[in-house]
Tab-separated table of C-alpha atoms and ligand atoms in Angstrom:
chain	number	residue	atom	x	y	z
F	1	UNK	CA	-36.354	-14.261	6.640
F	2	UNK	CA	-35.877	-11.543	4.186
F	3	UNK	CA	-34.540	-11.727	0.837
F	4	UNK	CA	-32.096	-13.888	-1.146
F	5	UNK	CA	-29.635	-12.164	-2.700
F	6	UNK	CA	-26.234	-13.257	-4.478
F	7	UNK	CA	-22.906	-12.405	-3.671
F	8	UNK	CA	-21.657	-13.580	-6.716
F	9	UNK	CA	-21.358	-16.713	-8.269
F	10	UNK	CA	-20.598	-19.254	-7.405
F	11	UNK	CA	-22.384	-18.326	-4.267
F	12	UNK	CA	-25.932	-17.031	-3.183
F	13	UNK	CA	-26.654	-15.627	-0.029
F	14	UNK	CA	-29.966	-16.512	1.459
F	15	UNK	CA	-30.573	-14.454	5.323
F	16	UNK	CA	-32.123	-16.691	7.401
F	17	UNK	CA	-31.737	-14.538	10.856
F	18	UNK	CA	-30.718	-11.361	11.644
F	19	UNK	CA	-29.802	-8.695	14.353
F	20	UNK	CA	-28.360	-6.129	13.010
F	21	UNK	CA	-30.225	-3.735	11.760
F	22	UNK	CA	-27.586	-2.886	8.307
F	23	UNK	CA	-28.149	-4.090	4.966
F	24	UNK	CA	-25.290	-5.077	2.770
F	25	UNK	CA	-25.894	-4.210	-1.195
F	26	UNK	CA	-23.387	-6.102	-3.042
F	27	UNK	CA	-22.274	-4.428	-5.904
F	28	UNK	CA	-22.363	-7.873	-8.421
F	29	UNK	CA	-25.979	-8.570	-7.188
F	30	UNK	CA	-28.427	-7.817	-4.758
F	31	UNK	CA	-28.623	-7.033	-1.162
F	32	UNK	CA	-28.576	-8.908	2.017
F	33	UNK	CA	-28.538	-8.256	5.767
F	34	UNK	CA	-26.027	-8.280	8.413
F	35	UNK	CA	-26.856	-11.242	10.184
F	36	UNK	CA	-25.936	-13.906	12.616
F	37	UNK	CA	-26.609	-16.721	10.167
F	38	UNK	CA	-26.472	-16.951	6.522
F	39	UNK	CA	-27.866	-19.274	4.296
F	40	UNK	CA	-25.936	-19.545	0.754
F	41	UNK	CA	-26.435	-21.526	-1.958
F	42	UNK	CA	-23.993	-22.871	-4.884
F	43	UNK	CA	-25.096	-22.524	-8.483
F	44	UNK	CA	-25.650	-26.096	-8.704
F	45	UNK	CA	-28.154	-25.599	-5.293
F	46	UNK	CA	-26.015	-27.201	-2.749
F	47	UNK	CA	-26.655	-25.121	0.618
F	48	UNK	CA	-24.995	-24.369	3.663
F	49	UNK	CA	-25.417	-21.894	6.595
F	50	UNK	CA	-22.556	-19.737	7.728
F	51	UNK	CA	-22.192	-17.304	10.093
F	52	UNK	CA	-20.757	-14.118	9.546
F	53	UNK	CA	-17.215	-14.849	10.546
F	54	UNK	CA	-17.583	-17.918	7.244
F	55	UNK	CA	-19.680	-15.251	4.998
F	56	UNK	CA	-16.489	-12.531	5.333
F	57	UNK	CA	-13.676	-15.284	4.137
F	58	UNK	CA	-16.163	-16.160	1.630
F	59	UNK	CA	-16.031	-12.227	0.272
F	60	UNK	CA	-12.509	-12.480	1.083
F	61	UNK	CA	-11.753	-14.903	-1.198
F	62	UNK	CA	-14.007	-13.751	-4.210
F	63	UNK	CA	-11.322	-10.786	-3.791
F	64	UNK	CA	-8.462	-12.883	-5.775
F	65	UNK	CA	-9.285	-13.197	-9.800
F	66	UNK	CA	-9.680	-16.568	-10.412
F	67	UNK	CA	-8.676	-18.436	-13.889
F	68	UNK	CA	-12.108	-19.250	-14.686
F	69	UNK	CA	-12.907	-15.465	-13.661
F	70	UNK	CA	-9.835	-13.518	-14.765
F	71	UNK	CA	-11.677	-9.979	-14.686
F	72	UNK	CA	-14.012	-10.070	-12.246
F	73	UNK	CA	-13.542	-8.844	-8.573
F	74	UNK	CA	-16.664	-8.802	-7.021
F	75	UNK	CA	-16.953	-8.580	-3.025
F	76	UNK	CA	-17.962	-5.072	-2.746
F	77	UNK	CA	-20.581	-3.762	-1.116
F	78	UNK	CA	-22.670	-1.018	0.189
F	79	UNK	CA	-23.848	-0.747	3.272
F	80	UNK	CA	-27.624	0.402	3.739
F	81	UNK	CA	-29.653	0.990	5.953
F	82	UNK	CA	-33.018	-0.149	5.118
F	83	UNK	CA	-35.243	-2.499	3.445
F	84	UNK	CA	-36.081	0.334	0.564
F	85	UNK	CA	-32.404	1.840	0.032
F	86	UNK	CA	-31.603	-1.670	-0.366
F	87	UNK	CA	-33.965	-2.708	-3.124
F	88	UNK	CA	-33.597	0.463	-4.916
F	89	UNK	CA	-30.150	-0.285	-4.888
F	90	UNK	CA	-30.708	-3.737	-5.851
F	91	UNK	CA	-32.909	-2.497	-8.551
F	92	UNK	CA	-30.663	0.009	-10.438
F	93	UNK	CA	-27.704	-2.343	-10.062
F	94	UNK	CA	-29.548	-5.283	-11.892
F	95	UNK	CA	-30.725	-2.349	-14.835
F	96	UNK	CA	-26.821	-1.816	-15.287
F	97	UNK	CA	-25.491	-5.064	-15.004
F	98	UNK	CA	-25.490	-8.143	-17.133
F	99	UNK	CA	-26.279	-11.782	-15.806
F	100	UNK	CA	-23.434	-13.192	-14.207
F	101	UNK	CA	-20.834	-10.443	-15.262
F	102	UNK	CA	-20.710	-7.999	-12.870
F	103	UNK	CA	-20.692	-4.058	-13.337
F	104	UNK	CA	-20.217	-3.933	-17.225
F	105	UNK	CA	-21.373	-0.127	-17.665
F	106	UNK	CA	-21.115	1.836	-13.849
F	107	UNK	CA	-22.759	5.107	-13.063
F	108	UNK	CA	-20.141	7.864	-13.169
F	109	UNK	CA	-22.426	10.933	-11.219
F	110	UNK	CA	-22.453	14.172	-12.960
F	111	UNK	CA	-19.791	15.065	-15.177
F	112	UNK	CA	-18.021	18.658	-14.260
F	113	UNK	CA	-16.939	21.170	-16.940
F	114	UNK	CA	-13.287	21.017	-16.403
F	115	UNK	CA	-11.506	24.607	-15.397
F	116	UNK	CA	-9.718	26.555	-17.685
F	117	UNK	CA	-5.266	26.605	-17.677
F	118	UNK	CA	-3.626	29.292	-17.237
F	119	UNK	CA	-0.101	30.825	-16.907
F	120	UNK	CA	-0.489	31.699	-12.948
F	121	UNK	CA	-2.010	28.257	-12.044
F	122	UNK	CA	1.030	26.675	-13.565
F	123	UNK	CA	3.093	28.330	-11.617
F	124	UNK	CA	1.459	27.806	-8.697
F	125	UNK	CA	1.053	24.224	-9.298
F	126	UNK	CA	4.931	24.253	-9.826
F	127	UNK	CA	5.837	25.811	-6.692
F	128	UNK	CA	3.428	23.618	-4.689
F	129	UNK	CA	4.874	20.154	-5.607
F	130	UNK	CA	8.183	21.510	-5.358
F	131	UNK	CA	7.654	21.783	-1.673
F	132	UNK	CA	6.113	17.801	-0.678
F	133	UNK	CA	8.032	15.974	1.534
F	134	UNK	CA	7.869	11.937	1.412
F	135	UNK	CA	9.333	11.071	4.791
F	136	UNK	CA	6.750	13.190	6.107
F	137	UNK	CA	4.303	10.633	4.733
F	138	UNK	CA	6.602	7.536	6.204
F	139	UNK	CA	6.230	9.137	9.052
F	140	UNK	CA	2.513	9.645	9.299
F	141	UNK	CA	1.758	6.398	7.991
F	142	UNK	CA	4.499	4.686	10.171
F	143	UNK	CA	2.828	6.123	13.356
F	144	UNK	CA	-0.854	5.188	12.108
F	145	UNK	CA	-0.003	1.457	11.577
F	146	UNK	CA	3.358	0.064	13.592
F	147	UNK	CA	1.244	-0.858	16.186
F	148	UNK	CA	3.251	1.585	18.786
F	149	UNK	CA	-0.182	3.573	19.557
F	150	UNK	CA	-3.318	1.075	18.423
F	151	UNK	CA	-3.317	-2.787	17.010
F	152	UNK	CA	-6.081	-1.086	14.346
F	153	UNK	CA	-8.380	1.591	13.385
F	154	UNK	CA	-11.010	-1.144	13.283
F	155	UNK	CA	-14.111	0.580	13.361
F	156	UNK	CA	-15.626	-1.698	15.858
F	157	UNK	CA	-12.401	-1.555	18.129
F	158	UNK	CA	-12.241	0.197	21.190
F	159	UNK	CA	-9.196	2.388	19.406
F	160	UNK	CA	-11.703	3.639	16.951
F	161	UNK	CA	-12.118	6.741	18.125
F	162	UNK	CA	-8.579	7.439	19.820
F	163	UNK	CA	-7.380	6.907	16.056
F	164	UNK	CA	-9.726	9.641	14.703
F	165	UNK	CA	-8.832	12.026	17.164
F	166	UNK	CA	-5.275	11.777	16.738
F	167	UNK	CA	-5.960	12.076	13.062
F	168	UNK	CA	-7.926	15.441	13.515
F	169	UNK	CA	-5.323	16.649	16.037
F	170	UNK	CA	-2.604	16.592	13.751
F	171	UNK	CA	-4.594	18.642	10.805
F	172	UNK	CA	-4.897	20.628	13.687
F	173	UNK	CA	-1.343	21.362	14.558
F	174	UNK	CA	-0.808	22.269	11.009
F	175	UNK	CA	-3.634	24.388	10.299
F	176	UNK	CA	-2.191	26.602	13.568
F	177	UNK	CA	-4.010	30.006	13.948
F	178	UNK	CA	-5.979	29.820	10.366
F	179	UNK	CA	-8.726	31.245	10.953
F	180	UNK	CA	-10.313	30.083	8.290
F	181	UNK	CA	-9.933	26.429	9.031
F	182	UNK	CA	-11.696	24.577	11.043
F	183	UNK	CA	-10.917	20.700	12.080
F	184	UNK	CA	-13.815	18.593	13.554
F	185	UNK	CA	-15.365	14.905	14.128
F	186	UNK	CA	-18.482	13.764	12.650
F	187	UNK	CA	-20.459	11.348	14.181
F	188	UNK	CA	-21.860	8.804	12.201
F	189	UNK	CA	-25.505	6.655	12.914
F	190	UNK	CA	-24.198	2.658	11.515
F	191	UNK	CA	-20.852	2.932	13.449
F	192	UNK	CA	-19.592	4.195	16.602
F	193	UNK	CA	-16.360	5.775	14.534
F	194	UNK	CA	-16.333	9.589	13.559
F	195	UNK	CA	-14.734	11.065	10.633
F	196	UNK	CA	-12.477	13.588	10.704
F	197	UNK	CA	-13.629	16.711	8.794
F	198	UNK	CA	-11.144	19.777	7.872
F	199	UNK	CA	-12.367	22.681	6.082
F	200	UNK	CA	-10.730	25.463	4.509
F	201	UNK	CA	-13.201	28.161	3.995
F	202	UNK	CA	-13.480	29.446	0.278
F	203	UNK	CA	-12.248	33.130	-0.399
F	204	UNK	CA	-15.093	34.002	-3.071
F	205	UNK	CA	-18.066	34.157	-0.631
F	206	UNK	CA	-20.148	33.964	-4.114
F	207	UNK	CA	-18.903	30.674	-5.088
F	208	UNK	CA	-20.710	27.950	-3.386
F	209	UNK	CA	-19.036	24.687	-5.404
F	210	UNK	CA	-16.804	22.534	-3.120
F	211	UNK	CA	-13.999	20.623	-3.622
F	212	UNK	CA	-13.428	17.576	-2.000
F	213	UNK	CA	-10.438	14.933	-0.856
F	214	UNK	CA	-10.643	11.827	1.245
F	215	UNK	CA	-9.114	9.116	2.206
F	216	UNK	CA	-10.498	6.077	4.712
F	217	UNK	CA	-9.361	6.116	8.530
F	218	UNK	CA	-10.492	2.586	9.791
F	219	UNK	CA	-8.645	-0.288	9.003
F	220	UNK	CA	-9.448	-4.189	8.719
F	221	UNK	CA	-8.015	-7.803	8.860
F	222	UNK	CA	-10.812	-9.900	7.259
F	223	UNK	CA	-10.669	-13.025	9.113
F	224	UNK	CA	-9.850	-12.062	12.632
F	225	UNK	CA	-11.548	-7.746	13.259
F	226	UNK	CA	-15.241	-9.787	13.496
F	227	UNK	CA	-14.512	-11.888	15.966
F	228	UNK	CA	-12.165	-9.539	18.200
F	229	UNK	CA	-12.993	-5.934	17.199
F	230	UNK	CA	-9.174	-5.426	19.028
F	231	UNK	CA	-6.734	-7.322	16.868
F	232	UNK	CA	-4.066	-6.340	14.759
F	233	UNK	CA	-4.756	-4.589	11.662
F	234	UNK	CA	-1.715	-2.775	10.961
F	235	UNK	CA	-3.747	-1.282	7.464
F	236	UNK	CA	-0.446	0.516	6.241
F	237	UNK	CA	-0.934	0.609	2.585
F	238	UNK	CA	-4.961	0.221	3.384
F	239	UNK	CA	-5.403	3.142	3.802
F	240	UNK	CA	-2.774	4.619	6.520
F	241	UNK	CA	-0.921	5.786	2.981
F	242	UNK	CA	-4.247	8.183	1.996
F	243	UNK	CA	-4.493	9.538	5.531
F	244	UNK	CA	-0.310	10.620	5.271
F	245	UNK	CA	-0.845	11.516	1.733
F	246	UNK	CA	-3.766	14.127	2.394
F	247	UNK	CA	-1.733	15.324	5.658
F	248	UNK	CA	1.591	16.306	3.334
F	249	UNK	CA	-1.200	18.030	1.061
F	250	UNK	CA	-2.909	20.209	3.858
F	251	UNK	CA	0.437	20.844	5.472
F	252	UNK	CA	1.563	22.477	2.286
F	253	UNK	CA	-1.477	24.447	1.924
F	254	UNK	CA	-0.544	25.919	5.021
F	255	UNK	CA	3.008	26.147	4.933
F	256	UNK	CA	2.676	28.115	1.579
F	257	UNK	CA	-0.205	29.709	3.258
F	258	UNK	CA	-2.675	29.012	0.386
F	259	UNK	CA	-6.138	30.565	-0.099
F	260	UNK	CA	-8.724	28.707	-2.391
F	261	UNK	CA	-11.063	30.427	-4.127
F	262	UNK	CA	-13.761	27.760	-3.245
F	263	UNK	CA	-13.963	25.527	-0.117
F	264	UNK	CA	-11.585	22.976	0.526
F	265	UNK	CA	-12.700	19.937	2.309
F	266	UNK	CA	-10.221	17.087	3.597
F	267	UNK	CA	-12.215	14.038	5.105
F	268	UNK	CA	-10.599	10.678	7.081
F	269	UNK	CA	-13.602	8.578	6.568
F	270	UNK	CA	-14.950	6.137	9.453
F	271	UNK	CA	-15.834	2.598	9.075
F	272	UNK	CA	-14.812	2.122	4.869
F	273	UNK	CA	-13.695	-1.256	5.512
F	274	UNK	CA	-17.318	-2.351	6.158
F	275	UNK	CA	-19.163	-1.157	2.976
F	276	UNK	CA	-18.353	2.609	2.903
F	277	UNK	CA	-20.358	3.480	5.749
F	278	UNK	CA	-18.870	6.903	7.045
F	279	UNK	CA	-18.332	8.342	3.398
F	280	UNK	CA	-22.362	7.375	2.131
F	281	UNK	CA	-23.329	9.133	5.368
F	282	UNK	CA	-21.336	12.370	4.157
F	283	UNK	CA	-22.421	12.290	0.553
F	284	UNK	CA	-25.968	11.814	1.724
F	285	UNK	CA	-26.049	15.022	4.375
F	286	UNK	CA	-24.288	16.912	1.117
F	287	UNK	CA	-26.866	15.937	-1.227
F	288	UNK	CA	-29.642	16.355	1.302
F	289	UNK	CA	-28.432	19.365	1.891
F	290	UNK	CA	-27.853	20.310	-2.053
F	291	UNK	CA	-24.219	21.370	-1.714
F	292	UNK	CA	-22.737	21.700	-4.937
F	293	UNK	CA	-19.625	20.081	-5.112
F	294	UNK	CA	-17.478	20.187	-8.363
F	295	UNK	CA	-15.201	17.527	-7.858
F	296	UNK	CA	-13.694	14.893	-4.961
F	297	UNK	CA	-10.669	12.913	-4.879
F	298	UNK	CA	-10.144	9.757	-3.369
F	299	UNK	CA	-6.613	8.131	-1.769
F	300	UNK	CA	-7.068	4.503	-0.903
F	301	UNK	CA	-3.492	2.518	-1.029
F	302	UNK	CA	-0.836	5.008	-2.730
F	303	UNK	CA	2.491	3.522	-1.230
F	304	UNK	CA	2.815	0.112	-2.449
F	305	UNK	CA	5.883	0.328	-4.808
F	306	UNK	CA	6.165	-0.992	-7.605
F	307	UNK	CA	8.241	-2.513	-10.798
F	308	UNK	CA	7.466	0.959	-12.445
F	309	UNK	CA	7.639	4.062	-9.685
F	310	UNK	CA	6.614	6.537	-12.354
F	311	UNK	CA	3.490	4.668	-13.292
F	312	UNK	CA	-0.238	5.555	-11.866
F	313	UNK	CA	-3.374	3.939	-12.702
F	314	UNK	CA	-6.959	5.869	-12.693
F	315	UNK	CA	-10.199	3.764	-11.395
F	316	UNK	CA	-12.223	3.537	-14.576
F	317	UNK	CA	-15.597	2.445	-12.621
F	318	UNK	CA	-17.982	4.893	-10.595
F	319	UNK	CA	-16.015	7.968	-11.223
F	320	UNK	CA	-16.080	10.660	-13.306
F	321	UNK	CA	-14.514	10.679	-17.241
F	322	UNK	CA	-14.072	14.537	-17.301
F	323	UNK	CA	-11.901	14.662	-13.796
F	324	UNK	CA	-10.584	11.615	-14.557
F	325	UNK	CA	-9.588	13.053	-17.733
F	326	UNK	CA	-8.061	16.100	-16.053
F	327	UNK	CA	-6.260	14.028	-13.486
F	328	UNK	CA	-4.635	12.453	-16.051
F	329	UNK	CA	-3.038	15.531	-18.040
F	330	UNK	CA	-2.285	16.457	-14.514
F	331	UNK	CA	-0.103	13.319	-14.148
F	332	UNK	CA	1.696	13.485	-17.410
F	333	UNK	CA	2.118	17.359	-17.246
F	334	UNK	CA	3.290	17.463	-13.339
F	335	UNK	CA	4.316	14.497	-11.896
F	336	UNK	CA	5.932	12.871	-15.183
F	337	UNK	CA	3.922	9.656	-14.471
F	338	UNK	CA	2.341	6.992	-17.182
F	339	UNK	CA	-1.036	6.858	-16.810
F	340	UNK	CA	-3.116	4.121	-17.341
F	341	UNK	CA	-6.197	2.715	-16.360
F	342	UNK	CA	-7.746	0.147	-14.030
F	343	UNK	CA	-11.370	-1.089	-12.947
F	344	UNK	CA	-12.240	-2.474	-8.983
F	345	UNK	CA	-15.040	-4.059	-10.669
F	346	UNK	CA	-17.563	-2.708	-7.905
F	347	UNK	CA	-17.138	0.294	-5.450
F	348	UNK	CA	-14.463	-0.527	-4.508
F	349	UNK	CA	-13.373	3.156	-2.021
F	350	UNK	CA	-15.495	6.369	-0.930
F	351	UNK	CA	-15.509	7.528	-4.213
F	352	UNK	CA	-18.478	5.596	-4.745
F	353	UNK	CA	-20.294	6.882	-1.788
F	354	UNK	CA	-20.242	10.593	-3.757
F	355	UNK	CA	-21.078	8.705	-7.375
F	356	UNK	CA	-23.838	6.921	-5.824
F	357	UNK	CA	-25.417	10.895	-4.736
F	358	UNK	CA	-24.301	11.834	-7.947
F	359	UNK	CA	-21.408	13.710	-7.225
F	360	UNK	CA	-18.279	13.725	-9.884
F	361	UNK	CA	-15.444	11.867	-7.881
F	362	UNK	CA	-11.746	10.394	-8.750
F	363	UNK	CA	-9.366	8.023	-7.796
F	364	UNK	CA	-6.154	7.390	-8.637
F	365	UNK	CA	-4.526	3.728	-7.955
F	366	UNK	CA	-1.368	1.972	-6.863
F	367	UNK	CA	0.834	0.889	-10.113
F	368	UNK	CA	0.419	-2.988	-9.111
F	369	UNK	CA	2.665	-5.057	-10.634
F	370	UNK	CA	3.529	-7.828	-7.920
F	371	UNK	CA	-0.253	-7.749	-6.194
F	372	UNK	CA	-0.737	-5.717	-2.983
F	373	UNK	CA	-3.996	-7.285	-2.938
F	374	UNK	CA	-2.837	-10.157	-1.223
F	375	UNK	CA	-1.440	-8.353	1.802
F	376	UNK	CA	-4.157	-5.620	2.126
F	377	UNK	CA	-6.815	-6.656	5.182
F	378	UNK	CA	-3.887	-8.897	6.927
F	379	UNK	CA	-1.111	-8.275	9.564
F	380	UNK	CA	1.183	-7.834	6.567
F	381	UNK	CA	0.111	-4.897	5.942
F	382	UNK	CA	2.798	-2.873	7.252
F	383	UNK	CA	5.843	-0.231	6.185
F	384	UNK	CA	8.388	-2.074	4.992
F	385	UNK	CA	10.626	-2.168	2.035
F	386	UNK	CA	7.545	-3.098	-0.442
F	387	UNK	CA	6.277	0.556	1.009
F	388	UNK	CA	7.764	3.347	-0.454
F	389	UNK	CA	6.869	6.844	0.499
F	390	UNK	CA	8.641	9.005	-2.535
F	391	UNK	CA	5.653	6.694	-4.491
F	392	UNK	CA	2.688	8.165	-1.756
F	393	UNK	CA	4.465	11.682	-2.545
F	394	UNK	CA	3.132	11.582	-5.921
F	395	UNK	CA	-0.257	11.081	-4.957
F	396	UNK	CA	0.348	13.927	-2.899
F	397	UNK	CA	1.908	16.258	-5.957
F	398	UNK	CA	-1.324	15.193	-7.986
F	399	UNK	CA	-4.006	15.873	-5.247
F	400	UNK	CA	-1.689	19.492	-4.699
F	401	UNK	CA	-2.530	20.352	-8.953
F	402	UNK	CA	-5.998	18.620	-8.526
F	403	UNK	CA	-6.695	21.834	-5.891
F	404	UNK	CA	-4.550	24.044	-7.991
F	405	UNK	CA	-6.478	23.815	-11.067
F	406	UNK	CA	-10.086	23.728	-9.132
F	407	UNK	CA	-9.225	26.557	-6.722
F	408	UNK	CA	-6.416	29.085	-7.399
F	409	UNK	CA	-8.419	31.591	-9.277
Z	501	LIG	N1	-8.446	-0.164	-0.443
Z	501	LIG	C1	-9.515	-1.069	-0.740
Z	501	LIG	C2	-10.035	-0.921	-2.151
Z	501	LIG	C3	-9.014	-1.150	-3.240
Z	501	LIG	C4	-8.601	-2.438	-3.524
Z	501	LIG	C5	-8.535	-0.085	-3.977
Z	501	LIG	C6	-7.671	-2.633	-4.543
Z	501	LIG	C7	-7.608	-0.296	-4.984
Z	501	LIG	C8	-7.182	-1.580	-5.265
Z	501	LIG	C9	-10.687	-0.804	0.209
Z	501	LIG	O1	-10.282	-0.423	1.492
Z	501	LIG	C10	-11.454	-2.072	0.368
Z	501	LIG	O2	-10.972	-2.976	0.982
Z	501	LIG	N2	-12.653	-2.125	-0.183
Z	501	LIG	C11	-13.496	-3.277	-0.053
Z	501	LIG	C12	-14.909	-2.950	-0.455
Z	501	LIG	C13	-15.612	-2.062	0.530
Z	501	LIG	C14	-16.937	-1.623	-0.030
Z	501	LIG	C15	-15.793	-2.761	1.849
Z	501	LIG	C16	-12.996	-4.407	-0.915
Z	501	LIG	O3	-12.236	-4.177	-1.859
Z	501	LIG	O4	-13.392	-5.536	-0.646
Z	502	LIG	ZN1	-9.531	-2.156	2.519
C-alpha cells in the first residue's frame, strides 16, 4: 500500500495493490499508482474498491462539468515514474492549488521575448498560408482513423507501432531528398509506442534555440482500449486532426522549399492518451540535455466545426502568456479568426509535458460550441459532417506564421 491520493472530489483514490510500475499525478490532487485494484473513498467516507477498468469511467466521467461543478474539469493526469517525481509533483501542485478547486494559478514555464515584425516576414507569412490545402488534411486524418488500416493508435495495441511508422513515412515522402531533414522514431521507456520525430536542421549554425510543434499519435476509447488494447478507437478529431494539420504544415515547408533560421522540430507523440507519457519523455531528454527551445506549439482536436468557423480559442492554463499573446495577433492579423480564450483546467495535451520542464509552449483550441467533448475517447469519433477540414486548415495557416515569425530571419 502506498499513498492515498484524490482524484477529485467527490472521490479519493486509495492504492491498495499494484503491478505496474507507473505513477499517475493527477493534476486536481495528488498522485496514485497504476494498479490492479483501487481503493476510493467518497467525501462523506463511503469506500469501494475498483479496478482499473471502474477507476478510468470514473475519470471519464469527472470529464463532463457538472451543475454543482460548472468550471471544473479535472481528470488529468501525469504519468510518472517514481515514488519521488510523484511527490514532488504532488507537492508543487498542492503549493498552487486551492482546497477543493482545482488549478486556480498554473505554471506557465519561461516566458520568451517575442521576435520582432517585419516587412519580409509578412510576406512570407502571406505566401505560405496562401498555399494550405484542407482536403489534404481530410485526407490524412480520414486514412489515420476510418478504420481501413488500424481499429486505433492505442498505445497498448498491437497497431501501435504500424501507426507511427506510417506516420513517419509520410513526413518522409514529403521531405524527399532534403538533406537537411531527417525523419525518425523514438523509443520511449513507459510504453512500447515510439514517436515520430522530424527535424529540419537550422540554417544559422550559431543559433542553438529550437522551435517546436506537436501533436499526439495514439488514440483512446475510455471504457473499452483497457480491457482489449485492439478495439476501435477511431480518435479522428482526438488527435488524427493535429497529426494532418502538422503534415499540411511540413508539406508546405517543403513544397515552398523553406529554410529556417533555427531548427524546426515536428513531433507525433506516443502514448498522450495515458497521461502524456511520450511528450514528458521528450521534454525531459531536452531539458536534461539543456536544449534551448524558444517556443512549442501544440495541435490536439482542430477539426471539430463549429457554430462560428472563424472563431479559435487559446488554452489559458500551463502555457505561455507571451506566445500565447503572439499567437493571438497571429490569428487576428492572418487567419481573420476571433480569438478568445479557454482553460482544460489541468494538463490537459503535451503542452504541459514542455511547461512542466519549463519550456514556453502553446495551444490553440477547437471553437466548441455544441461539445466535442462528448464524442472524443468513443467510436464516434470519426470524419463526418461535424468534421470539417477548411476549420483544421486554419490551425495549419497559424502553426505556418507561428514558424514564420520564429524562424524566417
Ligand atoms: N485532446 C484531449 C485534451 C483536450 C480536451 C483538449 C478538450 C482540448 C479540449 C487529450 O487527448 C486528452 O484526452 N487528455 C486527457 C488528459 C491526459 C493527461 C490523459 C483528458 O482530457 O482527460
Ligand atoms: Zn484524448
Amino acid at each position: 500500500m502506498s499513498r492515498f491520493s484524490s482524484l477529485r472530489h467527490p472521490f479519493t483514490v486509495l492504492i491498495v495493490a499494484s503491478i505496474v510500475p507507473l505513477y499517475f499525478y493527477s493534476n486536481c490532487s495528488e498522485s496514485f499508482k497504476a494498479a490492479t485494484e483501487f481503493e476510493i473513498s467518497s467525501q462523506c467516507g463511503q469506500k469501494k474498491v475498483v479496478n482499473q477498468h471502474e477507476l478510468f469511467k470514473i475519470i471519464e466521467s469527472n470529464h463532463q462539468k457538472t451543475a454543482s461543478h460548472p468550471q471544473i474539469r479535472c481528470p488529468g493526469f501525469f504519468a510518472v515514474i517514481d515514488d519521488d517525481e510523484a511527490s514532488n509533483l504532488a507537492h508543487q501542485q498542492k503549493l498552487i492549488s486551492q482546497a477543493n478547486n482545482c488549478n486556480e494559478q498554473f505554471p506557465t514555464g519561461s516566458e520568451p521575448t517575442l521576435p520582432e515584425n517585419s516587412q519580409s516576414k509578412d510576406q512570407k507569412i502571406k505566401e505560405l498560408i496562401a498555399t494550405v490545402e484542407s482536403n489534404n488534411i481530410e485526407t490524412w486524418v480520414t486514412e489515420m482513423s476510418d478504420g481501413s488500416q488500424w481499429p486505433t493508435r492505442y498505445h497498448g495495441s498491437s497497431y501501435a507501432n504500424t501507426v507511427s511508422s506510417w506516420i513517419a513515412n509520410e513526413f518522409s515522402e514529403l521531405a524527399g531528398d532534403r538533406q537537411d531533414v531527417t525523419v525518425q522514431l523514438v523509443s520511449h521507456s513507459n510504453t512500447q509506442q515510439n514517436s515520430v520525430e522530424v527535424i529540419i536542421q537550422g540554417s544559422d549554425s550559431s543559433n542553438e534555440e529550437y522551435i517546436i510543434l506537436g501533436g499526439h499519435l495514439d488514440s483512446i476509447h475510455k471504457q473499452t482500449s483497457n480491457l482489449n488494447p485492439n478495439s476501435r478507437s477511431p480518435g479522428a478529431d482526438d488527435n488524427a486532426s493535429g497529426i494532418g494539420t502538422l503534415l499540411e504544415v511540413f508539406r508546405v515547408l517543403m513544397a515552398t522549399h523553406y529554410v529556417p533560421k533555427k531548427t524546426l522540430v515536428f513531433y507525433g507523440y506516443a502514448a498522450e492518451e495515458i497521461g502524456l507519457v511520450g511528450s514528458q519523455e521528450i521534454a525531459a531528454a531536452y531539458a536534461n540535455a539543456e536544449k534551448k527551445v524558444k517556443g512549442v506549439m501544440q495541435i490536439d482536436m482542430a477539426m471539430y466545426s463549429s457554430a462560428n468557423p472563424n472563431s479559435i480559442q487559446f488554452v489559458t492554463d500551463y502555457t505561455s502568456a507571451n506566445l500565447t499573446q503572439l499567437a493571438t495577433t497571429l490569428s487576428e492579423n492572418y487567419l481573420d479568426m476571433s480569438v478568445s480564450t479557454m482553460r482544460c483546467g489541468y494538463a490537459c495535451s503535451d503542452h504541459a509535458s514542455w511547461t512542466k520542464y519549463n519550456y514556453p509552449s502553446f495551444m490553440p483550441a477547437e471553437h466548441q460550441v455544441d461539445s466535442s467533448i462528448s464524442r472524443i475517447h468513443t467510436t464516434n469519433d470519426i470524419v463526418d459532417s461535424k468534421l470539417d477540414a477548411t476549420y483544421a486548415a486554419k490551425f495549419s495557416q497559424l502553426a505556418l506564421a507561428f514558424i514564420v515569425a520564429m524562424t524566417y530571419e
